[in-house]
CSV table of C-alpha atoms in Angstrom, one decimal:
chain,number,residue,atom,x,y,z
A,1,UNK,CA,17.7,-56.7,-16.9
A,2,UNK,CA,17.0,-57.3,-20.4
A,3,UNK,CA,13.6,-56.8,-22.6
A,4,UNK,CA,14.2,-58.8,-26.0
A,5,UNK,CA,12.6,-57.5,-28.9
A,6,UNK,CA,8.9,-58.7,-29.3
A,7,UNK,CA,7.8,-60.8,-32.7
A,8,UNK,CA,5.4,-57.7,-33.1
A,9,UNK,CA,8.4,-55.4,-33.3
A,10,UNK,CA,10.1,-58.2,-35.5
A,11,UNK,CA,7.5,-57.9,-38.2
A,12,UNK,CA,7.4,-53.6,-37.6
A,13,UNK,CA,11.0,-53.2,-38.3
A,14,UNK,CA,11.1,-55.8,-41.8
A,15,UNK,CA,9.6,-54.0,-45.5
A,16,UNK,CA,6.8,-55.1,-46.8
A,17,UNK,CA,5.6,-54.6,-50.2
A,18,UNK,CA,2.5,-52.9,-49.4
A,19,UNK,CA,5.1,-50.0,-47.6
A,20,UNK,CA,4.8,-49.0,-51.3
A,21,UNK,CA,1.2,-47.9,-50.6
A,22,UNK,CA,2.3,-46.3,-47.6
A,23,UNK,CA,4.7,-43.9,-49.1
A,24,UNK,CA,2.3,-42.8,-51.6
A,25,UNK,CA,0.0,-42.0,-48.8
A,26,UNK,CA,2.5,-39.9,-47.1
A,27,UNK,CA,3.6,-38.0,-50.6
A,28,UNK,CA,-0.5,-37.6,-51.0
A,29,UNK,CA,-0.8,-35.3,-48.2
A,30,UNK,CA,1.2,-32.1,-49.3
A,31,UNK,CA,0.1,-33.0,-53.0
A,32,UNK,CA,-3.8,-32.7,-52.0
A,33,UNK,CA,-3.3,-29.5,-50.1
A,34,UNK,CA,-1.5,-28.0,-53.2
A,35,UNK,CA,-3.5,-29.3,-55.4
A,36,UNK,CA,-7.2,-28.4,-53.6
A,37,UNK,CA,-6.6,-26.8,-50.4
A,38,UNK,CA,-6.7,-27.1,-46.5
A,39,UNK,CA,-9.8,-29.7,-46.8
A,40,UNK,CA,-7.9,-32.1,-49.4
A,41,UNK,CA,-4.7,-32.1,-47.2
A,42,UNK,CA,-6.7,-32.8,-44.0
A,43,UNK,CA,-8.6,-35.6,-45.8
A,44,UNK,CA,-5.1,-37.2,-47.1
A,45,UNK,CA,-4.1,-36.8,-43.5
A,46,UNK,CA,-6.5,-39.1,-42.5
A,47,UNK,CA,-6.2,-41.6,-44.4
A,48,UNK,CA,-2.4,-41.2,-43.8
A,49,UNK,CA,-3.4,-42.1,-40.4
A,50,UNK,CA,-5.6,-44.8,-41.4
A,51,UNK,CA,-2.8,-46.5,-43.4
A,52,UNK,CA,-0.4,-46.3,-41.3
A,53,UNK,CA,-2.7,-48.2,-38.5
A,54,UNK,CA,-2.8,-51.0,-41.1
A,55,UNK,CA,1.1,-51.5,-40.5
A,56,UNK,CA,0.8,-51.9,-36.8
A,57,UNK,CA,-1.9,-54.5,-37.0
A,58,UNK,CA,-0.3,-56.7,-39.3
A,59,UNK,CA,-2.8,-57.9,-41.2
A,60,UNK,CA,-2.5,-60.2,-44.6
A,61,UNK,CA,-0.5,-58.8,-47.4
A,62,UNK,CA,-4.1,-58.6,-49.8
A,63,UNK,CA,-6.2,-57.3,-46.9
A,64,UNK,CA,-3.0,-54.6,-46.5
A,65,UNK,CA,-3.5,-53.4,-49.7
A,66,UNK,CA,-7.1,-53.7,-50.6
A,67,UNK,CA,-7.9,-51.4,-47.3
A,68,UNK,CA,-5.2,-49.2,-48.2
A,69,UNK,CA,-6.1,-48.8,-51.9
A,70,UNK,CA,-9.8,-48.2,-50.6
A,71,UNK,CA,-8.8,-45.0,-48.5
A,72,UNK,CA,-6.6,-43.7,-51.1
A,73,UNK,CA,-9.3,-44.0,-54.2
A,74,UNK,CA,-12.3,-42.4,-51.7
A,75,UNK,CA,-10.1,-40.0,-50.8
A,76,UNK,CA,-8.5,-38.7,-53.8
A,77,UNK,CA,-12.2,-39.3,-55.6
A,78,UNK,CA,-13.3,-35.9,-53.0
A,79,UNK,CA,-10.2,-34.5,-54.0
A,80,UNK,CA,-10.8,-34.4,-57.7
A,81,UNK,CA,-14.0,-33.8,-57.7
A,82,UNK,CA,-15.4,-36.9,-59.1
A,83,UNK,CA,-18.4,-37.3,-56.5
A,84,UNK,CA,-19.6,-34.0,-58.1
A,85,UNK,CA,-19.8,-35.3,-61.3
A,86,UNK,CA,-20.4,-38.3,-60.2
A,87,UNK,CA,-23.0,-38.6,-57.7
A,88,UNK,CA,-23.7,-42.4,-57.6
A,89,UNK,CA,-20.1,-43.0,-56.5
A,90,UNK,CA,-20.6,-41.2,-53.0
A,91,UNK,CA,-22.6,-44.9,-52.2
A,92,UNK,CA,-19.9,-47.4,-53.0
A,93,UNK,CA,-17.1,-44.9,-51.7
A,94,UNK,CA,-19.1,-45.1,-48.2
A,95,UNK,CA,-19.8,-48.8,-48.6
A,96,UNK,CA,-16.3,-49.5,-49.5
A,97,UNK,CA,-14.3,-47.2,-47.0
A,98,UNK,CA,-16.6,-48.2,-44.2
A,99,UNK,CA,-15.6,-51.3,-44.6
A,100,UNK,CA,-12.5,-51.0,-44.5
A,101,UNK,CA,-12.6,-48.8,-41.3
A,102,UNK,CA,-14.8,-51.3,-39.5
A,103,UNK,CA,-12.2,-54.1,-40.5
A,104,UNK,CA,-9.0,-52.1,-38.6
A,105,UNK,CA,-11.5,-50.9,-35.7
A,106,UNK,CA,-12.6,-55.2,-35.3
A,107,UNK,CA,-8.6,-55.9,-35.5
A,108,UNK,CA,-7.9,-54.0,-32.6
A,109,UNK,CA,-11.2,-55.5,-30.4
A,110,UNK,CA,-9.7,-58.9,-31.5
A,111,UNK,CA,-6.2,-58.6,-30.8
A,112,UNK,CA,-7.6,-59.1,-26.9
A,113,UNK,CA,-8.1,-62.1,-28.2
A,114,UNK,CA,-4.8,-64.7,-28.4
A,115,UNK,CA,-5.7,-66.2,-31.1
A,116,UNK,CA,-5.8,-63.1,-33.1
A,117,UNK,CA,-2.5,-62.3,-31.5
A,118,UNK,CA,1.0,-62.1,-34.4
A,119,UNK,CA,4.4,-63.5,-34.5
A,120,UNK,CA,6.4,-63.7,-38.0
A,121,UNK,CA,6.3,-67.5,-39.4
A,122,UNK,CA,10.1,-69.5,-41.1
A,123,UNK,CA,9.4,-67.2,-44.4
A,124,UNK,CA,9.5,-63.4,-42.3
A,125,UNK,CA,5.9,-63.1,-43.2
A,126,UNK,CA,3.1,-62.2,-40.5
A,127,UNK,CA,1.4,-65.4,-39.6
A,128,UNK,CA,-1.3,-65.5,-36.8
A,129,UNK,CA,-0.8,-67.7,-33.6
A,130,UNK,CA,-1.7,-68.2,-30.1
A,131,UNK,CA,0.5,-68.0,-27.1
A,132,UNK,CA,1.3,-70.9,-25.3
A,133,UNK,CA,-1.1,-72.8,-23.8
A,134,UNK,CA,-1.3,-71.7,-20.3
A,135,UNK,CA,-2.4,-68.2,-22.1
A,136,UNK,CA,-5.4,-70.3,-24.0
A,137,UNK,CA,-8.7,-71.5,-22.7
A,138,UNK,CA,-8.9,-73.0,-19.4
A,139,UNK,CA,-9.9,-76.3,-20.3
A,140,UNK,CA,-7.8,-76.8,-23.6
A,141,UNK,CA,-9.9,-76.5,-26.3
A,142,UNK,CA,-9.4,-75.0,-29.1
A,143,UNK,CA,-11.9,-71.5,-29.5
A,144,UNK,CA,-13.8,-72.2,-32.5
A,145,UNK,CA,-14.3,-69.2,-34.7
A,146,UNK,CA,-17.0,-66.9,-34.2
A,147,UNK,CA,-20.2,-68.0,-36.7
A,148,UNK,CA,-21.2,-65.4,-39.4
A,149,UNK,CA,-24.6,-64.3,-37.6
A,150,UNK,CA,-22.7,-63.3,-34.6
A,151,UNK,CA,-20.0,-61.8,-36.3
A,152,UNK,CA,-21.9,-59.9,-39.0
A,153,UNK,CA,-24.1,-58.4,-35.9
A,154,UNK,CA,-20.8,-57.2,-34.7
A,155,UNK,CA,-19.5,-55.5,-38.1
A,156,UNK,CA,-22.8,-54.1,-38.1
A,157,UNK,CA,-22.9,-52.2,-34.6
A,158,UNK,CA,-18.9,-51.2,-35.9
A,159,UNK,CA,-20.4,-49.8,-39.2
A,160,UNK,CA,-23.0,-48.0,-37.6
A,161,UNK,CA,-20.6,-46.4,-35.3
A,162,UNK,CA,-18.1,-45.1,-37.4
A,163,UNK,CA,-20.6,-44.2,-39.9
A,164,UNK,CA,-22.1,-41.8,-37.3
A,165,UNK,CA,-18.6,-40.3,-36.0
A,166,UNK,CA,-17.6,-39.9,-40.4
A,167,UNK,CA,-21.2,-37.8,-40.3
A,168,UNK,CA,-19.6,-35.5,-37.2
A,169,UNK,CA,-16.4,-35.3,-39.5
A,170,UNK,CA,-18.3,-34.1,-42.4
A,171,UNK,CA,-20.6,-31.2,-40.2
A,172,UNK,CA,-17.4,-30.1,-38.5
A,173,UNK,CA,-15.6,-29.9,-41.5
A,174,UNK,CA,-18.4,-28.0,-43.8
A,175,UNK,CA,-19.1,-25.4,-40.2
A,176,UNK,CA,-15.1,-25.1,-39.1
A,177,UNK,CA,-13.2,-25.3,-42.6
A,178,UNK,CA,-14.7,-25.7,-46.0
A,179,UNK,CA,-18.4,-25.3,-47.0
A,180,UNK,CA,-17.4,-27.1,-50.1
A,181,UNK,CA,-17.7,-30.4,-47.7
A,182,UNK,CA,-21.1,-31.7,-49.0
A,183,UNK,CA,-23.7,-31.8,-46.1
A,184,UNK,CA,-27.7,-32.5,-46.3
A,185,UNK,CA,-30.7,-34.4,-44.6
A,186,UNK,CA,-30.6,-36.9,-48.4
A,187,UNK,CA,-26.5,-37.1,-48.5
A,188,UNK,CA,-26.2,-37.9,-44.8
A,189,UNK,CA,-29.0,-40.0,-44.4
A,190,UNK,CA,-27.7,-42.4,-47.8
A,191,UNK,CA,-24.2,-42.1,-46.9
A,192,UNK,CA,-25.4,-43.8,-43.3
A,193,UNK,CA,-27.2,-46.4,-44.7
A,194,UNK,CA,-24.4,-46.9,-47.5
A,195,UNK,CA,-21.9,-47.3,-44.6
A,196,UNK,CA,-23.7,-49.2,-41.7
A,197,UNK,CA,-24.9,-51.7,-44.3
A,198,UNK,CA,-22.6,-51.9,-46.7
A,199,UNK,CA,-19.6,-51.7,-44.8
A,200,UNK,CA,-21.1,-54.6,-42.5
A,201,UNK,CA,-21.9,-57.0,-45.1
A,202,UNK,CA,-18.6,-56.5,-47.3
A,203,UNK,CA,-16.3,-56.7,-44.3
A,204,UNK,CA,-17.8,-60.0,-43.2
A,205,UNK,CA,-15.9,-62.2,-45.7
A,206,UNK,CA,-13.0,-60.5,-44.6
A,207,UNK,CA,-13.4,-60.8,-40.8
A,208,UNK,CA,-14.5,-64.5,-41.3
A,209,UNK,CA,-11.3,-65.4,-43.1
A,210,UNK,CA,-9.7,-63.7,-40.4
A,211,UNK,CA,-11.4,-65.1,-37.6
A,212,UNK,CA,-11.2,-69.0,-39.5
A,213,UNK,CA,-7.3,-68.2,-39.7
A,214,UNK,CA,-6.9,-67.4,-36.3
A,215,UNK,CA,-8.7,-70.7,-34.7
A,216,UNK,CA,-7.0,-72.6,-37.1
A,217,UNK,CA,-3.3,-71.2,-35.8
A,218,UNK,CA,-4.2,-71.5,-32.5
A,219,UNK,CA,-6.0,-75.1,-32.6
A,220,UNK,CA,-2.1,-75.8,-34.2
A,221,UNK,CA,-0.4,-74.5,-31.4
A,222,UNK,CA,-2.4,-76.2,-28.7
């Protein structure tokens, strides 16, 4: 019997500019620990992971690389030292990274969905699609996208979320390896409030472009 190769694993296996990204990510890790120590390499670890979850959800090209970019500026901002002489830049680097996190961690919930569900288009790009429509709604209509209010409700309960489990990461890291990892009632309390609100809000014209894409495709292939 023979399995063919999935469109997923199509669009794995061809380059994609934003690889570029990728490779930088992968040449950060070693560079941080050198550079700063255990802390820094585990935090370029990370967001190794982080990036290389972007590849397997096969999101737009700009979306790629603005989440990837995101990760790799917050993390090499710790790295360097900037939030120290910086402190206003600990906000938007929450706001900002959150953001991107909630966008990969509301991929993966959607990808239930087959709407939100990949196959490479004529040009070898990702394009979204549905299956056939046996695999669709049961009485043929097309899923409209999900409106803003419900959506942003949903990025919001995300940001929250991962804003809490980033606050674990950071008391962890400051008890089991570094107490150079900045902890405090005022830091953790504004750095979960940057991230649960502004993570929500500037995901959601992200995940509405997503979401409009998706019904689109799938009304198409209906």
């Amino acid at each position: 019997m023979t399995c063919p190769e999935s469109s997923w694993a199509e669009v794995q296996g061809r380059w994609w500019s934003t690889d570029v990204l990728r490779i930088l990510a992968v040449l950060s890790v070693p560079l941080a620990w050198w550079y700063a120590g255990v802390a820094s390499g585990a935090c370029l670890f990370l967001v190794l992971g982080g990036v290389t979850l972007l590849r397997f959800l096969v999101l737009p090209r700009l979306v790629d690389a603005l989440c990837q970019l995101t990760f790799l500026a917050a993390a090499w901002a710790a790295v360097t030292g900037l939030y120290q002489n910086f402190s206003w830049l600990d906000i938007p680097a929450h706001a900002l990274a959150t953001a991107a996190a909630v966008l990969i961690a509301w991929r993966l919930v959607m990808l239930r969905d087959p709407a939100h569900r990949v196959r490479p288009d004529r040009s070898g790009a990702p394009a979204e699609s549905a299956p056939p429509a046996a695999h669709g709604p049961r009485d043929g209509a097309v899923r409209p996208p999900l409106p803003w209010w419900s959506l942003l409700w949903h990025l919001l309960a995300l940001s929250a979320l991962l804003s809490v489990l980033w606050e674990f990461g950071e008391w962890a890291g400051f008890v089991f390896i570094s107490e150079e990892i900045g902890v405090g009632y005022h830091d953790t309390i504004g750095d979960l409030a940057a991230g649960t609100l502004g993570g929500g809000l500037l995901a959601l014209p992200l995940a509405l472009g997503l979401e409009r894409e998706a019904a689109s495709h799938a009304g198409a292939d209906e």
